[in-house]
Each structure stands twice: as C-alpha cells, then as structure tokens.
Amino acid sequence: MPLQLFDAMAREGFEELVALHDSESGMRALLAIHDTSRGPAFGGIRRWSYSVESTALMDALRLARAMTRKCVLLDLPCGGGKIVMLDREGLDLKQAYGAIGRAVERLNGHYYTGPDVNTGPEELGYVSAETSYCTDPGLEGPGELANCTAEGVFQGIEAALVSLDGEVDWSQRKVLIQGLGAVGEMLARRLLEQGARVLASEIDPERVHAVSASLEVEMVEPGTEMEAACDVFAPCALGGILHDLSVERLQCKVVAGGANNPLSRMEHGERLHQRGILFVPDFVINAGALVRGSIFHLEGRREPVAVVGGRVRRSVERVLSAAQESGTAPIATALRLADGAES
Ligand code: NAD
C-alpha cells in the first residue's frame, strides 16, 4: 500500500480499511469504516467493474465518508462505512456475497451493510444468510430501502423548489432523472403521481423496457441529459458526473437526486451556485435508506416511508435556509454543518 493512503485516512479521520478476498469465489472487495464515534457504521455494498483498484479504493473511501455526513446531518446514532466489490464476468454472486456476509459477521455489529448499486434484494439475501448485520429488505428486515431514499429525494426536491419559487405546482414542472434503477424508478413513479412531466436517461436497455412498460417516462439519450432544459436534474446513477464540462452545460434550476458523490470535486458545487443552479448536497437528500435501516437495527422500529421522507425534507430545509442566511453555496453550508459537528 502506498504511504499516501495512510495520509488520506488520517486527513479524513478514517478508522479502518479492510481488503477482503475469498479463495473459493475469487471475490475481492474493500470495506471502509470512516467513523464510529456516534455508533456502529452503516453503509451498503456497491458492486462495480472498476478499471483499476485505486478507483475502487477511492470510491470506498468517498462513499464511507459521505455516510458519516448523512448520520451527522440526520442526527442518527451511527457512522459511515461502505463495501465496494470488484465485479468481473462469471463471478458467482451467491458465493461472493456469502463471503461478504461472513466478513461482516466477524465485525460483530461494528458495521451494518445493505443495498447500493448492483446490490439488491437477491444479493442481500445471500449476505443475510451469513449475518444478521445486514439490512435485508425481506419480511424480517426494515422493508424497501430504495423507496425510502426515493421519498426523501422527492420531498427534498419539493423543499428546494419551495425555497426557490415559494411553491411547487407539479403540473408545471419538468424533472429529468439520470438512471432508472431502484431509486430512479421509484422517484419517477412518485413524480408522475403528482402530475409532473418526467424525462429520463438510462444505459441499460432492459431497464428502459421494464420501466417504460409501466410508467409514462420520456426517454432521452444518455449523454444528452445535461443539456435538457428542465426544472430539476436528478442524478440517480453513479457519482462523479458533475465535472468541469458538465456543470457548464446544465440547463436546470435545481440539481437534486439519489446518486452518491455526483460532484467530481466539491468546487463543482460552488460553480453550480455561481451559475444560479441550486445544488442540494447528495449526503443531505439521499439519506432515506440510512434513516430507515439504522432506526430498524438500533431501535427496532420500521419508520413509515412518509416519516422518513419528512425527516430528510427538514434536513434539506435546514441546510438551504442556513445557506441562504450565510449567502454561501449549500454544499459549503452542508459540509460546515456536518464536519463541524463531527469534530
Ligand atoms: P441501481 O443500480 O438500482 O440503479 C442505477 C441505474 O443507473 C442502473 O439502472 C444503471 O443502468 C443506470 N446508469 C448507470 N450509469 C448511467 C448513466 N451514465 N446514464 C444513465 N443511467 C445510468 O442503483 P440504485 O440503488 O438506484 O442507486 C442509484 C444511486 O443512488 C447510486 O449512486 C447509489 O449509491 C445512490 N443511493 C442509493 C440508495 C438506495 O437506497 N438504493 C441510497 C442512497 C444512495
């Protein structure tokens, strides 16, 4: 390991980084635990084909870091963690996720895991066969988590539009969702119920087919979504999509979605602010699953979806009004509130 790794961990206050390997399946994964000073770490499992190991490492660290910020801003008695699994063709998912489950079990409640990109109910079933420290959405678990994330995003978008325009009037609003996965689809459904016009981009043709068979979503070509004129751009796919080029292309009033770490660098949130685009920080608006999962595990309650959404909404309102008062970008305000309270 290069020495800079320890410098990076020290700079951001990371506690633990574990490399996981299972000889039987060939599973390779990284488990990052950021901060457990408030309580056990929570964070899902992301499975992705990373081109190089260092990208997977950076993803694990950034995702775990964001989880701690969510815990602080939502005032939850837990901290941030994350697993990233290096995907490859032919990986036996049952064995690979089973090995992850055994690794989580060994931590004996120091870390709870759950869903993230490419880890849904089926994969979580393999994990929870080996450990009880998993937010399995089955009958014994906390219930549908992506739904809670989508509800928080929906209510957070409402709060953002109210803070800008004083009202929402969904019948006059156009929202573009990038990524129609678990969160994106549920967000689309919620917006359509309210009468909004919903556009979306999705790279997986099977998902396009499945979602457009049941929802009236207008599909746009992936790669063109940044230029589409709309009220709200909702990133619900992967991180790092807001960078030097894309922040200049956006034609929306608000950027607010489920995706973790959509900003390539924090400065891009400042740039959106300069451009008059309201960026609602991801670690404020996408905490619904964490709220539901952590309350279920730590307090034994299944918080209703609407209550989870309301909690996220109040957190978004708090950050946006503090940003307005101080005249700073919401990203700067959210970081100050989260990191200031942490230390
Ligand atoms: P998912 O894997 O179910 O969905 C992601 C979707 O995005 C997939 O359908 C994928 O094909 C699509 N996609 C990927 N790259 C794309 C691109 N460039 N353009 C268009 N579509 C693209 O994942 P999810 O659970 O819906 O999570 C989505 C995002 O929300 C992730 O960043 C995740 O970390 C974050 N998040 C999810 C939850 C949750 O409860 N599931 C909670 C907090 C944050």
Short mmCIF file of C-alpha atoms and ligand atoms in Angstrom, two decimals:
data_model
loop_
_atom_site.label_atom_id
_atom_site.label_comp_id
_atom_site.label_asym_id
_atom_site.label_seq_id
_atom_site.Cartn_x
_atom_site.Cartn_y
_atom_site.Cartn_z
CA MET A 1 0.00 0.00 0.00
CA PRO A 2 1.34 3.45 -0.86
CA LEU A 3 2.01 5.63 2.17
CA GLN A 4 -0.34 8.34 0.84
CA LEU A 5 -3.17 6.01 1.77
CA PHE A 6 -2.49 6.49 5.47
CA ASP A 7 -2.14 10.24 4.96
CA ALA A 8 -5.54 10.27 3.24
CA MET A 9 -7.05 8.19 6.05
CA ALA A 10 -5.55 10.48 8.68
CA ARG A 11 -6.67 13.64 6.89
CA GLU A 12 -10.29 12.49 6.72
CA GLY A 13 -10.33 10.64 10.04
CA PHE A 14 -10.86 7.09 8.73
CA GLU A 15 -10.72 4.31 11.29
CA GLU A 16 -10.37 1.17 9.24
CA LEU A 17 -9.83 -0.15 5.75
CA VAL A 18 -10.09 -3.90 5.15
CA ALA A 19 -9.23 -5.74 1.94
CA LEU A 20 -11.46 -8.82 1.57
CA HIS A 21 -10.63 -11.85 -0.54
CA ASP A 22 -12.39 -15.20 -0.85
CA SER A 23 -10.39 -18.01 -2.47
CA GLU A 24 -13.45 -20.07 -3.42
CA SER A 25 -15.27 -17.39 -5.44
CA GLY A 26 -12.33 -15.09 -6.12
CA MET A 27 -14.34 -12.27 -4.55
CA ARG A 28 -12.33 -9.08 -3.99
CA ALA A 29 -13.72 -6.18 -2.03
CA LEU A 30 -12.73 -3.23 0.14
CA LEU A 31 -14.50 -2.35 3.35
CA ALA A 32 -14.00 1.19 4.61
CA ILE A 33 -15.13 2.34 8.03
CA HIS A 34 -14.96 6.06 8.48
CA ASP A 35 -16.14 6.98 11.96
CA THR A 36 -17.91 5.02 14.68
CA SER A 37 -17.74 7.64 17.42
CA ARG A 38 -21.55 8.14 17.27
CA GLY A 39 -22.38 4.43 16.92
CA PRO A 40 -21.83 1.49 14.54
CA ALA A 41 -21.00 2.16 10.91
CA PHE A 42 -23.73 1.79 8.26
CA GLY A 43 -23.23 1.57 4.50
CA GLY A 44 -24.25 -0.62 1.59
CA ILE A 45 -22.34 -2.81 -0.85
CA ARG A 46 -21.51 -1.42 -4.28
CA ARG A 47 -20.55 -3.94 -6.96
CA TRP A 48 -18.91 -2.39 -9.98
CA SER A 49 -16.36 -3.21 -12.71
CA TYR A 50 -13.62 -0.85 -11.62
CA SER A 51 -10.93 -0.40 -14.24
CA VAL A 52 -8.17 -0.14 -11.62
CA GLU A 53 -8.01 -0.99 -7.92
CA SER A 54 -7.19 2.59 -6.94
CA THR A 55 -10.57 3.75 -8.34
CA ALA A 56 -12.33 1.16 -6.20
CA LEU A 57 -10.37 2.33 -3.19
CA MET A 58 -11.24 5.98 -3.77
CA ASP A 59 -14.89 5.03 -4.22
CA ALA A 60 -14.95 3.08 -0.94
CA LEU A 61 -13.37 5.95 0.96
CA ARG A 62 -15.57 8.68 -0.55
CA LEU A 63 -18.75 6.67 -0.08
CA ALA A 64 -17.97 5.80 3.55
CA ARG A 65 -17.06 9.45 4.22
CA ALA A 66 -20.42 10.60 2.83
CA MET A 67 -22.25 8.11 5.07
CA THR A 68 -20.83 9.75 8.20
CA ARG A 69 -22.01 13.15 6.96
CA LYS A 70 -25.52 11.74 6.46
CA CYS A 71 -25.52 10.36 10.03
CA VAL A 72 -24.48 13.72 11.46
CA LEU A 73 -26.94 15.82 9.45
CA LEU A 74 -29.85 13.47 10.14
CA ASP A 75 -28.78 13.18 13.79
CA LEU A 76 -28.56 9.38 13.71
CA PRO A 77 -26.63 7.38 16.32
CA CYS A 78 -24.30 5.77 13.77
CA GLY A 79 -21.39 6.46 11.45
CA GLY A 80 -20.19 5.86 7.91
CA GLY A 81 -18.96 2.70 6.24
CA LYS A 82 -19.08 1.08 2.79
CA ILE A 83 -18.08 -2.01 0.88
CA VAL A 84 -17.09 -1.91 -2.77
CA MET A 85 -16.86 -5.26 -4.54
CA LEU A 86 -14.79 -5.54 -7.71
CA ASP A 87 -17.12 -7.06 -10.27
CA ARG A 88 -15.98 -9.34 -13.08
CA GLU A 89 -17.62 -11.65 -15.57
CA GLY A 90 -18.50 -15.06 -14.18
CA LEU A 91 -18.34 -14.04 -10.52
CA ASP A 92 -20.52 -16.43 -8.53
CA LEU A 93 -22.75 -13.94 -6.74
CA LYS A 94 -24.07 -16.36 -4.16
CA GLN A 95 -20.58 -17.33 -3.03
CA ALA A 96 -19.17 -13.82 -3.32
CA TYR A 97 -21.93 -12.16 -1.31
CA GLY A 98 -21.90 -15.06 1.16
CA ALA A 99 -18.21 -14.36 1.79
CA ILE A 100 -19.03 -10.68 2.32
CA GLY A 101 -21.70 -11.74 4.83
CA ARG A 102 -19.17 -13.81 6.79
CA ALA A 103 -16.74 -10.86 6.85
CA VAL A 104 -19.50 -8.55 8.13
CA GLU A 105 -20.44 -11.12 10.78
CA ARG A 106 -16.84 -11.19 12.03
CA LEU A 107 -17.13 -7.47 12.79
CA ASN A 108 -19.85 -8.39 15.28
CA GLY A 109 -22.07 -5.33 14.87
CA HIS A 110 -19.34 -2.76 14.34
CA TYR A 111 -20.62 -2.37 10.76
CA TYR A 112 -24.09 -2.95 9.20
CA THR A 113 -24.44 -3.39 5.48
CA GLY A 114 -27.23 -3.02 2.91
CA PRO A 115 -28.06 -2.13 -0.72
CA ASP A 116 -26.18 0.03 -3.18
CA VAL A 117 -25.54 -0.07 -6.92
CA ASN A 118 -25.89 -3.66 -8.23
CA THR A 119 -26.75 -4.98 -4.77
CA GLY A 120 -30.47 -5.51 -4.42
CA PRO A 121 -32.79 -7.91 -2.59
CA GLU A 122 -31.33 -11.06 -4.21
CA GLU A 123 -27.72 -10.25 -3.32
CA LEU A 124 -28.69 -9.08 0.16
CA GLY A 125 -30.40 -12.41 0.67
CA TYR A 126 -27.01 -14.13 0.19
CA VAL A 127 -25.41 -11.71 2.66
CA SER A 128 -28.06 -12.07 5.33
CA ALA A 129 -27.84 -15.87 5.15
CA GLU A 130 -24.44 -15.35 6.84
CA THR A 131 -25.00 -12.35 9.10
CA SER A 132 -27.75 -10.50 10.93
CA TYR A 133 -25.87 -7.21 10.48
CA CYS A 134 -27.46 -6.66 7.11
CA THR A 135 -30.47 -4.51 6.22
CA ASP A 136 -32.17 -7.30 4.30
CA PRO A 137 -35.36 -5.84 2.83
CA GLY A 138 -37.20 -9.16 3.30
CA LEU A 139 -40.01 -9.77 5.78
CA GLU A 140 -37.61 -9.90 8.71
CA GLY A 141 -35.84 -6.70 7.67
CA PRO A 142 -36.56 -2.98 7.59
CA GLY A 143 -38.56 -3.14 4.33
CA GLU A 144 -37.94 -1.48 0.98
CA LEU A 145 -35.00 0.87 1.43
CA ALA A 146 -34.71 2.36 -2.07
CA ASN A 147 -38.30 3.52 -1.65
CA CYS A 148 -37.25 5.48 1.44
CA THR A 149 -34.36 7.03 -0.48
CA ALA A 150 -36.70 7.99 -3.34
CA GLU A 151 -39.24 9.50 -0.93
CA GLY A 152 -36.52 11.56 0.75
CA VAL A 153 -35.31 12.76 -2.65
CA PHE A 154 -38.88 13.60 -3.68
CA GLN A 155 -39.58 15.60 -0.51
CA GLY A 156 -36.15 17.22 -0.69
CA ILE A 157 -36.82 18.36 -4.27
CA GLU A 158 -40.13 19.87 -3.10
CA ALA A 159 -38.29 21.74 -0.35
CA ALA A 160 -35.74 23.03 -2.88
CA LEU A 161 -38.43 24.26 -5.30
CA VAL A 162 -40.34 25.95 -2.47
CA SER A 163 -37.16 27.68 -1.31
CA LEU A 164 -36.61 28.98 -4.86
CA ASP A 165 -40.11 29.81 -6.04
CA GLY A 166 -42.28 29.76 -2.92
CA GLU A 167 -44.40 26.92 -4.36
CA VAL A 168 -44.14 23.69 -6.33
CA ASP A 169 -47.16 23.19 -8.68
CA TRP A 170 -46.03 19.83 -10.04
CA SER A 171 -48.25 20.13 -13.12
CA GLN A 172 -45.90 22.85 -14.39
CA ARG A 173 -42.63 21.04 -13.56
CA LYS A 174 -40.28 19.02 -15.68
CA VAL A 175 -37.81 16.67 -13.96
CA LEU A 176 -35.03 14.76 -15.70
CA ILE A 177 -33.82 11.61 -13.93
CA GLN A 178 -30.45 10.10 -14.82
CA GLY A 179 -30.63 6.35 -14.11
CA LEU A 180 -33.87 4.36 -13.79
CA GLY A 181 -32.63 1.83 -11.25
CA ALA A 182 -34.20 1.14 -7.87
CA VAL A 183 -34.19 4.78 -6.72
CA GLY A 184 -34.72 6.42 -10.13
CA GLU A 185 -37.78 4.31 -10.96
CA MET A 186 -39.46 4.99 -7.62
CA LEU A 187 -38.71 8.69 -7.88
CA ALA A 188 -40.21 8.72 -11.39
CA ARG A 189 -43.34 6.99 -10.09
CA ARG A 190 -43.74 9.48 -7.24
CA LEU A 191 -43.30 12.49 -9.55
CA LEU A 192 -45.74 11.16 -12.14
CA GLU A 193 -48.36 10.58 -9.41
CA GLN A 194 -48.08 14.29 -8.62
CA GLY A 195 -48.59 15.27 -12.26
CA ALA A 196 -45.02 16.28 -13.10
CA ARG A 197 -43.52 15.67 -16.54
CA VAL A 198 -40.70 13.14 -16.20
CA LEU A 199 -37.81 12.63 -18.62
CA ALA A 200 -35.09 10.07 -18.03
CA SER A 201 -31.87 8.61 -19.37
CA GLU A 202 -30.79 5.01 -18.79
CA ILE A 203 -27.91 3.00 -20.28
CA ASP A 204 -29.40 -0.46 -19.69
CA PRO A 205 -31.93 -1.30 -22.45
CA GLU A 206 -33.64 -3.89 -20.23
CA ARG A 207 -34.32 -1.26 -17.59
CA VAL A 208 -35.64 1.14 -20.24
CA HIS A 209 -38.01 -1.54 -21.45
CA ALA A 210 -39.14 -2.57 -17.96
CA VAL A 211 -39.78 0.97 -16.73
CA SER A 212 -41.36 2.40 -19.87
CA ALA A 213 -43.80 -0.52 -19.97
CA SER A 214 -45.42 0.73 -16.77
CA LEU A 215 -44.57 4.43 -16.46
CA GLU A 216 -45.07 7.40 -18.78
CA VAL A 217 -41.45 8.48 -18.76
CA GLU A 218 -39.98 10.22 -21.83
CA MET A 219 -36.57 8.71 -22.55
CA VAL A 220 -33.64 10.87 -23.68
CA GLU A 221 -30.32 9.59 -25.00
CA PRO A 222 -27.70 9.01 -22.27
CA GLY A 223 -25.12 11.76 -22.64
CA THR A 224 -27.65 14.41 -23.72
CA GLU A 225 -29.38 14.76 -20.34
CA MET A 226 -27.14 17.60 -19.15
CA GLU A 227 -28.32 19.91 -21.94
CA ALA A 228 -32.04 19.28 -21.50
CA ALA A 229 -33.99 22.30 -20.27
CA CYS A 230 -35.85 21.27 -17.11
CA ASP A 231 -36.69 22.45 -13.60
CA VAL A 232 -34.82 19.67 -11.84
CA PHE A 233 -31.97 17.40 -12.89
CA ALA A 234 -31.99 14.35 -10.60
CA PRO A 235 -28.83 12.22 -10.81
CA CYS A 236 -29.80 8.69 -9.75
CA ALA A 237 -26.97 6.67 -11.32
CA LEU A 238 -23.29 6.89 -10.43
CA GLY A 239 -21.05 9.56 -8.92
CA GLY A 240 -18.58 11.98 -10.50
CA ILE A 241 -20.94 13.17 -13.23
CA LEU A 242 -20.71 16.87 -12.33
CA HIS A 243 -17.30 17.98 -13.55
CA ASP A 244 -15.63 20.91 -15.31
CA LEU A 245 -17.50 20.36 -18.57
CA SER A 246 -20.90 19.13 -17.42
CA VAL A 247 -21.54 21.88 -14.83
CA GLU A 248 -21.34 24.42 -17.65
CA ARG A 249 -23.84 22.51 -19.77
CA LEU A 250 -26.68 22.11 -17.30
CA GLN A 251 -29.93 23.88 -18.18
CA CYS A 252 -31.88 23.35 -14.97
CA LYS A 253 -32.79 25.34 -11.84
CA VAL A 254 -32.11 22.57 -9.32
CA VAL A 255 -29.78 19.56 -9.14
CA ALA A 256 -31.04 17.07 -6.56
CA GLY A 257 -31.04 13.30 -6.73
CA GLY A 258 -30.24 9.97 -5.14
CA ALA A 259 -26.74 9.40 -6.54
CA ASN A 260 -23.90 9.42 -4.04
CA ASN A 261 -20.99 11.79 -4.73
CA PRO A 262 -22.27 13.29 -8.02
CA LEU A 263 -19.74 16.13 -7.68
CA SER A 264 -16.40 15.25 -9.17
CA ARG A 265 -14.90 17.76 -6.72
CA MET A 266 -16.59 19.88 -4.06
CA GLU A 267 -15.70 23.05 -6.06
CA HIS A 268 -18.20 21.96 -8.69
CA GLY A 269 -20.96 22.57 -6.13
CA GLU A 270 -19.63 26.12 -5.74
CA ARG A 271 -19.60 26.56 -9.50
CA LEU A 272 -23.25 25.49 -9.73
CA HIS A 273 -24.04 28.10 -7.06
CA GLN A 274 -22.26 30.77 -9.12
CA ARG A 275 -24.31 29.72 -12.14
CA GLY A 276 -27.53 30.21 -10.14
CA ILE A 277 -28.29 26.49 -10.02
CA LEU A 278 -29.42 25.18 -6.63
CA PHE A 279 -27.42 22.05 -5.84
CA VAL A 280 -28.88 20.06 -2.94
CA PRO A 281 -25.95 18.08 -1.48
CA ASP A 282 -26.35 14.35 -2.02
CA PHE A 283 -25.47 13.47 1.57
CA VAL A 284 -28.40 15.60 2.76
CA ILE A 285 -31.09 14.49 0.33
CA ASN A 286 -30.35 10.78 -0.22
CA ALA A 287 -30.27 9.62 3.41
CA GLY A 288 -33.73 7.96 3.45
CA ALA A 289 -32.45 4.36 3.37
CA LEU A 290 -29.96 5.10 6.12
CA VAL A 291 -32.70 6.61 8.31
CA ARG A 292 -34.96 3.59 7.85
CA GLY A 293 -32.17 0.97 8.13
CA SER A 294 -30.41 2.42 11.15
CA ILE A 295 -33.62 3.04 13.13
CA PHE A 296 -34.75 -0.51 12.37
CA HIS A 297 -31.50 -2.07 13.57
CA LEU A 298 -30.76 0.19 16.50
CA GLU A 299 -34.28 0.90 17.80
CA GLY A 300 -36.31 -2.00 16.36
CA ARG A 301 -38.88 0.21 14.55
CA ARG A 302 -39.91 0.32 10.89
CA GLU A 303 -40.26 4.08 10.37
CA PRO A 304 -43.07 4.80 7.84
CA VAL A 305 -41.82 5.93 4.43
CA ALA A 306 -43.58 9.32 4.69
CA VAL A 307 -41.97 9.94 8.11
CA VAL A 308 -38.53 9.09 6.71
CA GLY A 309 -39.17 11.48 3.80
CA GLY A 310 -40.26 14.22 6.20
CA ARG A 311 -37.09 13.84 8.22
CA VAL A 312 -34.97 14.21 5.08
CA ARG A 313 -37.06 17.19 3.98
CA ARG A 314 -36.44 19.02 7.27
CA SER A 315 -32.72 18.38 6.94
CA VAL A 316 -32.75 19.80 3.39
CA GLU A 317 -34.75 22.85 4.60
CA ARG A 318 -32.27 23.42 7.43
CA VAL A 319 -29.27 23.34 5.07
CA LEU A 320 -30.91 25.54 2.42
CA SER A 321 -32.06 28.17 4.89
CA ALA A 322 -28.64 28.24 6.60
CA ALA A 323 -27.05 28.64 3.15
CA GLN A 324 -29.41 31.49 2.31
CA GLU A 325 -28.70 33.24 5.61
CA SER A 326 -24.95 33.00 5.21
CA GLY A 327 -25.01 33.67 1.45
CA THR A 328 -22.91 30.56 0.80
CA ALA A 329 -23.38 27.60 -1.53
CA PRO A 330 -25.47 24.78 0.01
CA ILE A 331 -22.54 22.39 -0.43
CA ALA A 332 -20.29 24.63 1.69
CA THR A 333 -23.02 25.02 4.32
CA ALA A 334 -23.74 21.27 4.48
CA LEU A 335 -20.05 20.46 4.84
CA ARG A 336 -19.69 23.04 7.59
CA LEU A 337 -22.71 21.67 9.46
CA ALA A 338 -21.67 18.03 9.02
CA ASP A 339 -17.92 18.24 9.53
CA GLY A 340 -18.14 20.95 12.20
CA ALA A 341 -20.47 18.82 14.31
CA GLU A 342 -18.27 15.78 13.75
CA SER A 343 -15.11 17.21 15.23
P1 NAD B 1 -29.27 0.81 -9.28
O1 NAD B 1 -28.09 0.01 -9.67
O2 NAD B 1 -30.55 0.10 -8.98
O3 NAD B 1 -29.58 1.90 -10.42
C1 NAD B 1 -28.63 2.66 -11.10
C2 NAD B 1 -29.13 2.77 -12.54
O4 NAD B 1 -28.37 3.77 -13.22
C3 NAD B 1 -28.99 1.48 -13.33
O5 NAD B 1 -30.22 1.14 -13.94
C4 NAD B 1 -27.90 1.81 -14.37
O6 NAD B 1 -28.08 1.12 -15.60
C5 NAD B 1 -28.11 3.30 -14.54
N1 NAD B 1 -26.95 4.03 -15.04
C6 NAD B 1 -25.64 3.85 -14.73
N2 NAD B 1 -24.88 4.76 -15.39
C7 NAD B 1 -25.74 5.53 -16.11
C8 NAD B 1 -25.57 6.65 -16.98
N3 NAD B 1 -24.37 7.17 -17.24
N4 NAD B 1 -26.67 7.21 -17.55
C9 NAD B 1 -27.90 6.71 -17.30
N5 NAD B 1 -28.13 5.65 -16.49
C10 NAD B 1 -27.07 5.07 -15.90
O7 NAD B 1 -28.83 1.71 -8.04
P2 NAD B 1 -29.77 2.49 -7.01
O8 NAD B 1 -29.90 1.67 -5.78
O9 NAD B 1 -30.98 3.01 -7.71
O10 NAD B 1 -28.79 3.70 -6.63
C11 NAD B 1 -28.63 4.80 -7.51
C12 NAD B 1 -27.72 5.83 -6.86
O11 NAD B 1 -28.28 6.25 -5.62
C13 NAD B 1 -26.30 5.31 -6.54
O12 NAD B 1 -25.38 6.36 -6.66
C14 NAD B 1 -26.42 4.92 -5.07
O13 NAD B 1 -25.16 4.95 -4.42
C15 NAD B 1 -27.33 6.01 -4.57
N6 NAD B 1 -28.07 5.64 -3.36
C16 NAD B 1 -28.91 4.59 -3.36
C17 NAD B 1 -29.60 4.28 -2.20
C18 NAD B 1 -30.61 3.16 -2.15
O14 NAD B 1 -31.43 3.14 -1.21
N7 NAD B 1 -30.62 2.24 -3.11
C19 NAD B 1 -29.42 5.05 -1.04
C20 NAD B 1 -28.56 6.15 -1.09
C21 NAD B 1 -27.89 6.45 -2.26
#
